[in-house]
Short mmCIF file of C-alpha atoms in Angstrom, two decimals:
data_model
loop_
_atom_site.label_atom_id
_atom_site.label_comp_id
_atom_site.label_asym_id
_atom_site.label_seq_id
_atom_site.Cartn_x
_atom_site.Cartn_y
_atom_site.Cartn_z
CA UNK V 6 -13.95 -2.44 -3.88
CA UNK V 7 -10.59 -1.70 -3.24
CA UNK V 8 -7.51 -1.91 -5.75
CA UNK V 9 -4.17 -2.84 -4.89
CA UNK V 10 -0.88 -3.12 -6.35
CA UNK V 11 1.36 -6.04 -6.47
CA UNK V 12 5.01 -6.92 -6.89
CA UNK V 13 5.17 -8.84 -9.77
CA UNK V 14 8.42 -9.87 -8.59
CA UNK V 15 6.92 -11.49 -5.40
CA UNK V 16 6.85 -14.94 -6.86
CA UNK V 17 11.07 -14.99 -7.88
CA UNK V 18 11.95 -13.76 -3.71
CA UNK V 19 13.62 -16.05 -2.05
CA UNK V 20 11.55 -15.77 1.23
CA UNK V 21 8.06 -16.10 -0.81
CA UNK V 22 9.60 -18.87 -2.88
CA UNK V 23 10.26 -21.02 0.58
CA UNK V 24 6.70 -20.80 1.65
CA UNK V 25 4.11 -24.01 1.01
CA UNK V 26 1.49 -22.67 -1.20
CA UNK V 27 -0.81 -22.78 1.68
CA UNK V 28 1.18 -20.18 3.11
CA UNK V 29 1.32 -18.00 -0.45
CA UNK V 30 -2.40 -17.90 -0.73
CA UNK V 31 -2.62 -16.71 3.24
CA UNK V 32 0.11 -13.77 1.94
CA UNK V 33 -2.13 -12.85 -0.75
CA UNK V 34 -5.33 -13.08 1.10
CA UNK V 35 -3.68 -10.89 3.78
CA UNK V 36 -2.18 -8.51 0.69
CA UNK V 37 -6.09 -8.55 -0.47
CA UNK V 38 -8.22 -8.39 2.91
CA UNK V 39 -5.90 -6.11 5.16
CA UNK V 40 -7.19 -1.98 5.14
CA UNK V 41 -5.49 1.08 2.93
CA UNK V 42 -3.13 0.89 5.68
CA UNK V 43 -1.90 -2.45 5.54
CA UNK V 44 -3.95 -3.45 8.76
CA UNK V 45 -5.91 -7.27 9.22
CA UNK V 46 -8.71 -7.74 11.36
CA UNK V 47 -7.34 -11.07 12.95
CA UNK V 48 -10.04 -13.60 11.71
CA UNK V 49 -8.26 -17.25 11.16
CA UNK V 50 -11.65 -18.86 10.81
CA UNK V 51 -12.60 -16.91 7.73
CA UNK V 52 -9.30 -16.81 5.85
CA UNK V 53 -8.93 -20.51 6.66
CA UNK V 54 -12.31 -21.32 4.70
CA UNK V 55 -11.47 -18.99 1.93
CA UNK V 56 -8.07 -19.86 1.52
CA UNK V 57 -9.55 -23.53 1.70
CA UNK V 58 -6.70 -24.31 4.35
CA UNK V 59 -6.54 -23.97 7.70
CA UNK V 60 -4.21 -21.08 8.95
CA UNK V 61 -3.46 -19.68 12.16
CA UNK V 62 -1.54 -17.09 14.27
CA UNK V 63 1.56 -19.71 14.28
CA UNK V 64 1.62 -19.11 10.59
CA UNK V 65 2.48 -15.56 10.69
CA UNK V 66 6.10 -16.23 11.83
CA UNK V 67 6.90 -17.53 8.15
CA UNK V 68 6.11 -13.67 7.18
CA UNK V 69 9.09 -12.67 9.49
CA UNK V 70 9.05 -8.74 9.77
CA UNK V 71 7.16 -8.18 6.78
CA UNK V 72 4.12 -8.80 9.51
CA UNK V 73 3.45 -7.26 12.93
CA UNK V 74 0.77 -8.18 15.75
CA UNK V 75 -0.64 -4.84 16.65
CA UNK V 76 -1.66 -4.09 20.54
CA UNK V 77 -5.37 -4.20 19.47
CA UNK V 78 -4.72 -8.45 18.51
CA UNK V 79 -4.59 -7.14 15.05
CA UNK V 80 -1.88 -7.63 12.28
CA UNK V 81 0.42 -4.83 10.50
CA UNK V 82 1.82 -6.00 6.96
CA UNK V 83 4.41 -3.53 7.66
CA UNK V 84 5.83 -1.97 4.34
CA UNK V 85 2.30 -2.04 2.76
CA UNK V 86 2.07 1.69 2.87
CA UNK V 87 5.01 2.32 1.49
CA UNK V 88 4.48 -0.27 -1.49
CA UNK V 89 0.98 0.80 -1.78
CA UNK V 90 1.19 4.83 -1.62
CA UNK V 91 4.65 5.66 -1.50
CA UNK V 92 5.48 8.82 0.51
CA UNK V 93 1.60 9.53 1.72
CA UNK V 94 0.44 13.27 1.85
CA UNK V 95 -2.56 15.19 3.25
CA UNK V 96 -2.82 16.69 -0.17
CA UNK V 97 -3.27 13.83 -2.48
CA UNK V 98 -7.07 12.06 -2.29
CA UNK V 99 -5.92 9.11 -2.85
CA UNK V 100 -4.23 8.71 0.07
CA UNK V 101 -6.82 9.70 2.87
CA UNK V 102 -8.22 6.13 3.45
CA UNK V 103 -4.72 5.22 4.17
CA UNK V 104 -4.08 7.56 6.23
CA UNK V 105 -7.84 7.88 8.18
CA UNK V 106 -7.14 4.08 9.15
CA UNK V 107 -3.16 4.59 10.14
CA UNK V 108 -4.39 7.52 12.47
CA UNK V 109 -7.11 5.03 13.79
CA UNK V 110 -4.78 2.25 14.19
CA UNK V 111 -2.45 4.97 16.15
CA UNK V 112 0.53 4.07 13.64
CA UNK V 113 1.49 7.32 13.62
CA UNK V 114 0.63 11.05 14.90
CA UNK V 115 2.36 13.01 12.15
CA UNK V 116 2.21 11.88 8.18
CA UNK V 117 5.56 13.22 6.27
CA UNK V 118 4.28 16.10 3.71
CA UNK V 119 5.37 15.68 0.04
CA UNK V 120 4.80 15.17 -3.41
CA UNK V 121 2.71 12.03 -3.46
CA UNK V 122 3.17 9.41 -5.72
CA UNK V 123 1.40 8.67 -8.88
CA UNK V 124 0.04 11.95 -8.84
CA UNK V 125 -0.71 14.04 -12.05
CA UNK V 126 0.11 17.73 -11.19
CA UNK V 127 1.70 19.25 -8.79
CA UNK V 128 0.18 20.65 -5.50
CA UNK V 129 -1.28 24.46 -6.85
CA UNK V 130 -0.92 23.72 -10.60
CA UNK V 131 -3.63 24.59 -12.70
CA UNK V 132 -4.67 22.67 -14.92
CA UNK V 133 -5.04 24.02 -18.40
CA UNK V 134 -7.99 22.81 -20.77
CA UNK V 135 -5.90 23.32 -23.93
CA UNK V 136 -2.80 20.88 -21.71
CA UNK V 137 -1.44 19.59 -25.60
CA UNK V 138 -0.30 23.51 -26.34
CA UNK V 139 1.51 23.90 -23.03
CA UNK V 140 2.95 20.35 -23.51
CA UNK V 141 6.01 21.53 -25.17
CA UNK V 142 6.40 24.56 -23.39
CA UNK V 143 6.91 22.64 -20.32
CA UNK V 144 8.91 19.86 -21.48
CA UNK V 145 11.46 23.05 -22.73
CA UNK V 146 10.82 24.85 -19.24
CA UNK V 147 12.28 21.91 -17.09
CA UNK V 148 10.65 18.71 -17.92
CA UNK V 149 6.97 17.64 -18.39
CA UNK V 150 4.99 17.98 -14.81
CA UNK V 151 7.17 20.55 -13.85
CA UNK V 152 6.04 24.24 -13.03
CA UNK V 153 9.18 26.64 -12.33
CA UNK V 154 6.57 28.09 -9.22
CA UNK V 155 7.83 24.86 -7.02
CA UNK V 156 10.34 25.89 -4.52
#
Protein backbone atom coordinates (compact mmCIF):
# COMPACT_ATOMS: atom_id res chain seq x y z
CA UNK A 1 0.00 0.00 0.00
CA UNK A 2 1.25 3.12 -0.97
CA UNK A 3 1.57 6.42 1.21
CA UNK A 4 1.16 9.77 0.03
CA UNK A 5 1.44 13.20 1.15
CA UNK A 6 -1.09 15.87 1.05
CA UNK A 7 -1.37 19.63 1.10
CA UNK A 8 -3.19 20.39 3.95
CA UNK A 9 -3.71 23.63 2.45
CA UNK A 10 -5.60 22.09 -0.57
CA UNK A 11 -8.99 22.72 0.90
CA UNK A 12 -8.36 26.97 1.49
CA UNK A 13 -7.07 27.23 -2.75
CA UNK A 14 -9.09 29.07 -4.56
CA UNK A 15 -9.21 26.67 -7.63
CA UNK A 16 -10.05 23.49 -5.25
CA UNK A 17 -12.50 25.66 -3.34
CA UNK A 18 -14.58 26.30 -6.85
CA UNK A 19 -14.95 22.67 -7.55
CA UNK A 20 -18.52 20.70 -6.66
CA UNK A 21 -17.57 18.13 -4.20
CA UNK A 22 -18.09 15.60 -6.83
CA UNK A 23 -15.24 17.00 -8.45
CA UNK A 24 -13.00 17.15 -4.92
CA UNK A 25 -13.48 13.50 -4.28
CA UNK A 26 -12.41 12.71 -8.21
CA UNK A 27 -9.05 15.04 -7.19
CA UNK A 28 -8.46 12.96 -4.29
CA UNK A 29 -9.22 9.67 -5.80
CA UNK A 30 -6.85 10.68 -8.64
CA UNK A 31 -4.21 12.08 -5.72
CA UNK A 32 -4.85 8.36 -4.18
CA UNK A 33 -5.09 5.91 -7.32
CA UNK A 34 -2.51 7.60 -9.80
CA UNK A 35 1.37 5.67 -9.65
CA UNK A 36 4.70 7.07 -7.62
CA UNK A 37 4.83 9.15 -10.60
CA UNK A 38 1.74 10.91 -10.58
CA UNK A 39 0.38 8.73 -13.57
CA UNK A 40 -3.72 7.38 -13.83
CA UNK A 41 -4.67 4.49 -15.68
CA UNK A 42 -7.76 6.21 -17.39
CA UNK A 43 -10.66 4.08 -15.89
CA UNK A 44 -13.98 6.47 -15.52
CA UNK A 45 -16.09 3.43 -14.82
CA UNK A 46 -14.27 2.49 -11.67
CA UNK A 47 -13.61 5.90 -10.13
CA UNK A 48 -17.22 6.77 -10.97
CA UNK A 49 -18.53 3.77 -8.68
CA UNK A 50 -16.05 4.50 -6.01
CA UNK A 51 -16.36 8.02 -5.94
CA UNK A 52 -20.22 7.14 -5.97
CA UNK A 53 -20.58 9.80 -8.90
CA UNK A 54 -20.28 9.57 -12.24
CA UNK A 55 -17.08 11.28 -13.73
CA UNK A 56 -15.63 11.47 -16.99
CA UNK A 57 -12.81 12.73 -19.28
CA UNK A 58 -14.90 16.19 -19.60
CA UNK A 59 -14.24 16.52 -15.94
CA UNK A 60 -10.60 16.79 -16.13
CA UNK A 61 -10.70 20.35 -17.62
CA UNK A 62 -11.79 21.70 -14.05
CA UNK A 63 -8.09 20.40 -13.00
CA UNK A 64 -6.67 22.94 -15.60
CA UNK A 65 -2.81 22.25 -15.88
CA UNK A 66 -2.50 20.60 -12.71
CA UNK A 67 -3.64 17.44 -15.13
CA UNK A 68 -2.28 16.20 -18.46
CA UNK A 69 -3.66 13.44 -21.00
CA UNK A 70 -0.61 11.43 -21.76
CA UNK A 71 -0.10 9.92 -25.52
CA UNK A 72 -0.78 6.40 -24.08
CA UNK A 73 -4.85 7.81 -23.20
CA UNK A 74 -3.48 8.07 -19.76
CA UNK A 75 -3.49 11.09 -17.28
CA UNK A 76 -0.32 13.07 -15.74
CA UNK A 77 -1.20 14.99 -12.36
CA UNK A 78 1.64 17.07 -13.32
CA UNK A 79 3.46 18.54 -10.16
CA UNK A 80 2.85 15.24 -8.23
CA UNK A 81 6.50 14.41 -8.32
CA UNK A 82 7.61 17.33 -7.24
CA UNK A 83 5.02 17.52 -4.22
CA UNK A 84 5.52 13.94 -3.58
CA UNK A 85 9.53 13.49 -3.77
CA UNK A 86 10.90 16.75 -4.23
CA UNK A 87 14.12 16.85 -6.32
CA UNK A 88 14.18 12.81 -7.14
CA UNK A 89 17.69 11.06 -7.16
CA UNK A 90 19.09 7.67 -8.25
CA UNK A 91 20.59 7.52 -4.82
CA UNK A 92 17.72 7.75 -2.47
CA UNK A 93 15.37 4.29 -2.28
CA UNK A 94 12.65 5.94 -1.84
CA UNK A 95 12.48 7.38 -4.91
CA UNK A 96 13.00 4.40 -7.44
CA UNK A 97 9.24 3.53 -7.87
CA UNK A 98 8.88 7.05 -8.93
CA UNK A 99 11.26 7.10 -11.06
CA UNK A 100 10.95 3.16 -12.62
CA UNK A 101 7.29 4.36 -13.65
CA UNK A 102 8.41 8.09 -15.03
CA UNK A 103 11.07 6.18 -17.23
CA UNK A 104 8.16 3.78 -18.27
CA UNK A 105 5.78 6.48 -18.90
CA UNK A 106 8.79 8.14 -21.08
CA UNK A 107 8.42 11.45 -18.88
CA UNK A 108 11.79 11.88 -18.96
CA UNK A 109 15.31 10.32 -20.16
CA UNK A 110 17.57 11.97 -17.60
CA UNK A 111 16.50 12.40 -13.63
CA UNK A 112 18.38 15.66 -12.06
CA UNK A 113 21.07 14.20 -9.39
CA UNK A 114 20.88 15.70 -5.85
CA UNK A 115 20.35 15.56 -2.36
CA UNK A 116 16.92 14.02 -2.09
CA UNK A 117 14.44 15.11 0.11
CA UNK A 118 13.49 13.80 3.43
CA UNK A 119 16.50 11.94 3.52
CA UNK A 120 18.50 11.19 6.79
CA UNK A 121 22.27 11.32 5.85
CA UNK A 122 23.98 12.39 3.30
CA UNK A 123 25.06 10.36 0.18
CA UNK A 124 28.61 8.44 1.67
CA UNK A 125 28.00 9.29 5.36
CA UNK A 126 28.47 6.69 7.72
CA UNK A 127 26.44 6.20 10.03
CA UNK A 128 27.77 5.96 13.53
CA UNK A 129 26.15 3.50 16.19
CA UNK A 130 27.04 5.77 19.13
CA UNK A 131 25.09 8.99 16.61
CA UNK A 132 24.10 10.92 20.34
CA UNK A 133 28.16 11.49 20.96
CA UNK A 134 28.77 12.87 17.49
CA UNK A 135 25.51 14.91 17.82
CA UNK A 136 27.18 17.88 19.17
CA UNK A 137 30.21 17.61 17.36
CA UNK A 138 28.35 18.11 14.25
CA UNK A 139 25.93 20.63 15.21
CA UNK A 140 29.50 22.75 16.19
CA UNK A 141 31.13 21.50 12.78
CA UNK A 142 28.42 23.19 10.49
CA UNK A 143 25.01 22.18 11.49
CA UNK A 144 23.38 18.78 12.32
CA UNK A 145 23.34 16.43 8.96
CA UNK A 146 26.21 18.07 7.78
CA UNK A 147 29.66 16.28 7.09
CA UNK A 148 32.52 18.91 6.07
CA UNK A 149 33.48 15.81 3.23
CA UNK A 150 30.45 17.34 0.93
CA UNK A 151 31.83 19.40 -1.82
Amino acid sequence: MSKRFIDTGLVDKEWFEALDPRLKSFWYYLLLKCDPAGVWDTNFGLASYQIGQPVSDEDLAAFGDRIRRLESGKYLLTTFIRFQYGNLSRKCNGHTSAIKAAEKHGLFDCLPEGFPKGSHALPGRVMDKDKDKDKDKDSVEGGVGETNSRK
